[in-house]
Amino acid sequence: QVQLVESGGGLVQAGGSLRLSCAGSGRTSSYYAMGWFRQAPGKEREFVAAISWNGGSTYLADSVKGRFTISRDTTKNTVYLQMNSLRPEDTAVYYCAARQGGAARTEEYEYTYWGQGTQVTVSS
């Protein structure tokens, strides 16, 4: 079993930045790909970013390319989502997820373990 805990969410003005962290514990190993997803009020959860087990491959949703960056520190079992130039439409609950197997994926069903989510609110 793997436990994931997100942190770093909050309220920020449009144009600002936040860095989300997701710390893994339990039966963790470095051979997990990680992803970030988000769910805005009244909308379905959507893919944001993913990173392979060794950080060699990353994927970003078109809506966040050029503004968000995903990275990981395998020594700390932690994955990060750096969010710059935030917009009101980025407001959502952000979830991190882990999947066994090293390849990053963009689909929810590929991920086995999920965190509880952290709220990000961007004011205009």
PDB file of C-alpha atoms in Angstrom:
ATOM      1  CA  GLN A   1       0.000   0.000   0.000  1.00  0.00           C
ATOM      2  CA  VAL A   2       1.166   3.498  -0.816  1.00  0.00           C
ATOM      3  CA  GLN A   3       0.000   6.673   0.864  1.00  0.00           C
ATOM      4  CA  LEU A   4       0.230  10.017  -0.898  1.00  0.00           C
ATOM      5  CA  VAL A   5      -0.103  13.382   0.801  1.00  0.00           C
ATOM      6  CA  GLU A   6      -0.344  16.622  -1.163  1.00  0.00           C
ATOM      7  CA  SER A   7       0.575  20.012   0.198  1.00  0.00           C
ATOM      8  CA  GLY A   8       1.232  23.518  -1.037  1.00  0.00           C
ATOM      9  CA  GLY A   9      -2.203  24.537  -2.182  1.00  0.00           C
ATOM     10  CA  GLY A  10      -3.754  27.863  -1.289  1.00  0.00           C
ATOM     11  CA  LEU A  11      -5.136  31.148  -2.524  1.00  0.00           C
ATOM     12  CA  VAL A  12      -3.121  33.165  -5.017  1.00  0.00           C
ATOM     13  CA  GLN A  13      -3.801  36.057  -7.340  1.00  0.00           C
ATOM     14  CA  ALA A  14      -3.822  35.601 -11.078  1.00  0.00           C
ATOM     15  CA  GLY A  15      -0.285  35.663 -12.422  1.00  0.00           C
ATOM     16  CA  GLY A  16       1.132  34.255  -9.220  1.00  0.00           C
ATOM     17  CA  SER A  17       2.872  30.969  -8.494  1.00  0.00           C
ATOM     18  CA  LEU A  18       2.470  27.967  -6.252  1.00  0.00           C
ATOM     19  CA  ARG A  19       4.438  24.771  -5.826  1.00  0.00           C
ATOM     20  CA  LEU A  20       2.557  21.642  -4.916  1.00  0.00           C
ATOM     21  CA  SER A  21       4.293  18.710  -3.274  1.00  0.00           C
ATOM     22  CA  CYS A  22       3.231  15.096  -3.039  1.00  0.00           C
ATOM     23  CA  ALA A  23       5.025  12.917  -0.515  1.00  0.00           C
ATOM     24  CA  GLY A  24       4.768   9.157  -0.781  1.00  0.00           C
ATOM     25  CA  SER A  25       5.039   6.712   2.085  1.00  0.00           C
ATOM     26  CA  GLY A  26       4.341   3.071   2.772  1.00  0.00           C
ATOM     27  CA  ARG A  27       5.396   0.486   0.258  1.00  0.00           C
ATOM     28  CA  THR A  28       7.104   3.028  -1.890  1.00  0.00           C
ATOM     29  CA  SER A  29       9.836   2.407  -4.317  1.00  0.00           C
ATOM     30  CA  SER A  30      11.400   4.515  -6.951  1.00  0.00           C
ATOM     31  CA  TYR A  31       9.681   2.453  -9.651  1.00  0.00           C
ATOM     32  CA  TYR A  32       6.468   4.437  -9.604  1.00  0.00           C
ATOM     33  CA  ALA A  33       5.390   6.896 -12.240  1.00  0.00           C
ATOM     34  CA  MET A  34       3.518   9.857 -10.828  1.00  0.00           C
ATOM     35  CA  GLY A  35       0.798  12.111 -12.091  1.00  0.00           C
ATOM     36  CA  TRP A  36      -1.109  15.236 -11.169  1.00  0.00           C
ATOM     37  CA  PHE A  37      -4.794  15.633 -11.922  1.00  0.00           C
ATOM     38  CA  ARG A  38      -7.275  18.347 -11.017  1.00  0.00           C
ATOM     39  CA  GLN A  39     -10.987  18.729 -10.589  1.00  0.00           C
ATOM     40  CA  ALA A  40     -12.766  22.038 -10.801  1.00  0.00           C
ATOM     41  CA  PRO A  41     -16.258  22.551  -9.347  1.00  0.00           C
ATOM     42  CA  GLY A  42     -18.882  20.963 -11.551  1.00  0.00           C
ATOM     43  CA  LYS A  43     -16.304  19.427 -13.869  1.00  0.00           C
ATOM     44  CA  GLU A  44     -14.724  16.042 -14.294  1.00  0.00           C
ATOM     45  CA  ARG A  45     -11.237  15.344 -13.073  1.00  0.00           C
ATOM     46  CA  GLU A  46      -8.643  16.029 -15.749  1.00  0.00           C
ATOM     47  CA  PHE A  47      -5.020  15.246 -16.391  1.00  0.00           C
ATOM     48  CA  VAL A  48      -2.453  17.946 -15.636  1.00  0.00           C
ATOM     49  CA  ALA A  49       1.027  16.413 -15.651  1.00  0.00           C
ATOM     50  CA  ALA A  50       2.896  13.130 -15.364  1.00  0.00           C
ATOM     51  CA  ILE A  51       6.467  12.024 -14.843  1.00  0.00           C
ATOM     52  CA  SER A  52       8.179   8.684 -15.333  1.00  0.00           C
ATOM     53  CA  TRP A  53       9.838   6.779 -12.524  1.00  0.00           C
ATOM     54  CA  ASN A  54      13.254   8.304 -13.142  1.00  0.00           C
ATOM     55  CA  GLY A  55      12.092  11.715 -14.297  1.00  0.00           C
ATOM     56  CA  GLY A  56      13.279  11.033 -17.811  1.00  0.00           C
ATOM     57  CA  SER A  57       9.880  11.578 -19.396  1.00  0.00           C
ATOM     58  CA  THR A  58       7.267  14.171 -18.579  1.00  0.00           C
ATOM     59  CA  TYR A  59       3.884  15.019 -20.021  1.00  0.00           C
ATOM     60  CA  LEU A  60       1.863  18.175 -19.590  1.00  0.00           C
ATOM     61  CA  ALA A  61      -1.685  18.970 -20.574  1.00  0.00           C
ATOM     62  CA  ASP A  62      -1.895  21.545 -23.348  1.00  0.00           C
ATOM     63  CA  SER A  63      -3.671  23.947 -21.012  1.00  0.00           C
ATOM     64  CA  VAL A  64      -0.661  24.162 -18.689  1.00  0.00           C
ATOM     65  CA  LYS A  65       2.280  23.851 -21.073  1.00  0.00           C
ATOM     66  CA  GLY A  66       4.716  26.688 -20.680  1.00  0.00           C
ATOM     67  CA  ARG A  67       3.352  27.496 -17.214  1.00  0.00           C
ATOM     68  CA  PHE A  68       3.586  24.298 -15.134  1.00  0.00           C
ATOM     69  CA  THR A  69       6.527  21.990 -14.535  1.00  0.00           C
ATOM     70  CA  ILE A  70       6.540  18.536 -12.970  1.00  0.00           C
ATOM     71  CA  SER A  71       9.615  17.142 -11.254  1.00  0.00           C
ATOM     72  CA  ARG A  72      10.524  14.563  -8.661  1.00  0.00           C
ATOM     73  CA  ASP A  73      13.088  13.831  -5.994  1.00  0.00           C
ATOM     74  CA  THR A  74      13.351  10.060  -5.741  1.00  0.00           C
ATOM     75  CA  THR A  75      15.515  10.279  -2.624  1.00  0.00           C
ATOM     76  CA  LYS A  76      12.594  11.953  -0.842  1.00  0.00           C
ATOM     77  CA  ASN A  77       9.764  10.011  -2.524  1.00  0.00           C
ATOM     78  CA  THR A  78       8.322  13.378  -3.463  1.00  0.00           C
ATOM     79  CA  VAL A  79       6.936  14.793  -6.683  1.00  0.00           C
ATOM     80  CA  TYR A  80       6.421  18.502  -7.317  1.00  0.00           C
ATOM     81  CA  LEU A  81       4.187  20.601  -9.507  1.00  0.00           C
ATOM     82  CA  GLN A  82       5.522  24.100 -10.040  1.00  0.00           C
ATOM     83  CA  MET A  83       2.697  26.328 -11.229  1.00  0.00           C
ATOM     84  CA  ASN A  84       3.504  29.740 -12.656  1.00  0.00           C
ATOM     85  CA  SER A  85       1.385  32.386 -14.345  1.00  0.00           C
ATOM     86  CA  LEU A  86      -1.691  31.011 -12.656  1.00  0.00           C
ATOM     87  CA  ARG A  87      -5.101  31.807 -14.070  1.00  0.00           C
ATOM     88  CA  PRO A  88      -8.563  31.732 -12.496  1.00  0.00           C
ATOM     89  CA  GLU A  89      -9.369  28.702 -14.644  1.00  0.00           C
ATOM     90  CA  ASP A  90      -6.615  26.788 -12.814  1.00  0.00           C
ATOM     91  CA  THR A  91      -8.787  26.843  -9.709  1.00  0.00           C
ATOM     92  CA  ALA A  92      -9.423  23.243  -8.696  1.00  0.00           C
ATOM     93  CA  VAL A  93      -8.606  20.517  -6.239  1.00  0.00           C
ATOM     94  CA  TYR A  94      -5.286  19.039  -7.302  1.00  0.00           C
ATOM     95  CA  TYR A  95      -4.605  15.347  -6.782  1.00  0.00           C
ATOM     96  CA  CYS A  96      -1.407  13.396  -7.111  1.00  0.00           C
ATOM     97  CA  ALA A  97      -1.453   9.784  -8.131  1.00  0.00           C
ATOM     98  CA  ALA A  98       0.998   6.901  -8.420  1.00  0.00           C
ATOM     99  CA  ARG A  99       1.153   3.909 -10.696  1.00  0.00           C
ATOM    100  CA  GLN A 100       3.412   0.897 -10.562  1.00  0.00           C
ATOM    101  CA  GLY A 101       5.554   0.568 -13.592  1.00  0.00           C
ATOM    102  CA  GLY A 102       7.895   3.234 -14.743  1.00  0.00           C
ATOM    103  CA  ALA A 103       6.123   4.877 -17.645  1.00  0.00           C
ATOM    104  CA  ALA A 104       4.182   8.084 -17.214  1.00  0.00           C
ATOM    105  CA  ARG A 105       0.546   7.964 -18.286  1.00  0.00           C
ATOM    106  CA  THR A 106      -2.162  10.537 -18.828  1.00  0.00           C
ATOM    107  CA  GLU A 107      -5.282   8.478 -18.055  1.00  0.00           C
ATOM    108  CA  GLU A 108      -6.811   8.232 -14.593  1.00  0.00           C
ATOM    109  CA  TYR A 109      -7.446   4.519 -14.801  1.00  0.00           C
ATOM    110  CA  GLU A 110      -3.727   3.890 -15.146  1.00  0.00           C
ATOM    111  CA  TYR A 111      -3.137   5.081 -11.585  1.00  0.00           C
ATOM    112  CA  THR A 112      -3.638   2.936  -8.514  1.00  0.00           C
ATOM    113  CA  TYR A 113      -2.933   5.229  -5.597  1.00  0.00           C
ATOM    114  CA  TRP A 114      -4.363   8.684  -4.997  1.00  0.00           C
ATOM    115  CA  GLY A 115      -3.857  11.460  -2.500  1.00  0.00           C
ATOM    116  CA  GLN A 116      -6.649  13.335  -0.766  1.00  0.00           C
ATOM    117  CA  GLY A 117      -6.193  16.476  -2.837  1.00  0.00           C
ATOM    118  CA  THR A 118      -5.181  20.052  -2.139  1.00  0.00           C
ATOM    119  CA  GLN A 119      -7.216  23.119  -3.035  1.00  0.00           C
ATOM    120  CA  VAL A 120      -5.787  25.730  -5.362  1.00  0.00           C
ATOM    121  CA  THR A 121      -7.763  28.931  -5.775  1.00  0.00           C
ATOM    122  CA  VAL A 122      -6.700  31.647  -8.191  1.00  0.00           C
ATOM    123  CA  SER A 123      -8.416  34.991  -7.824  1.00  0.00           C
ATOM    124  CA  SER A 124      -8.795  37.420 -10.693  1.00  0.00           C
TER     125      SER A 124
END
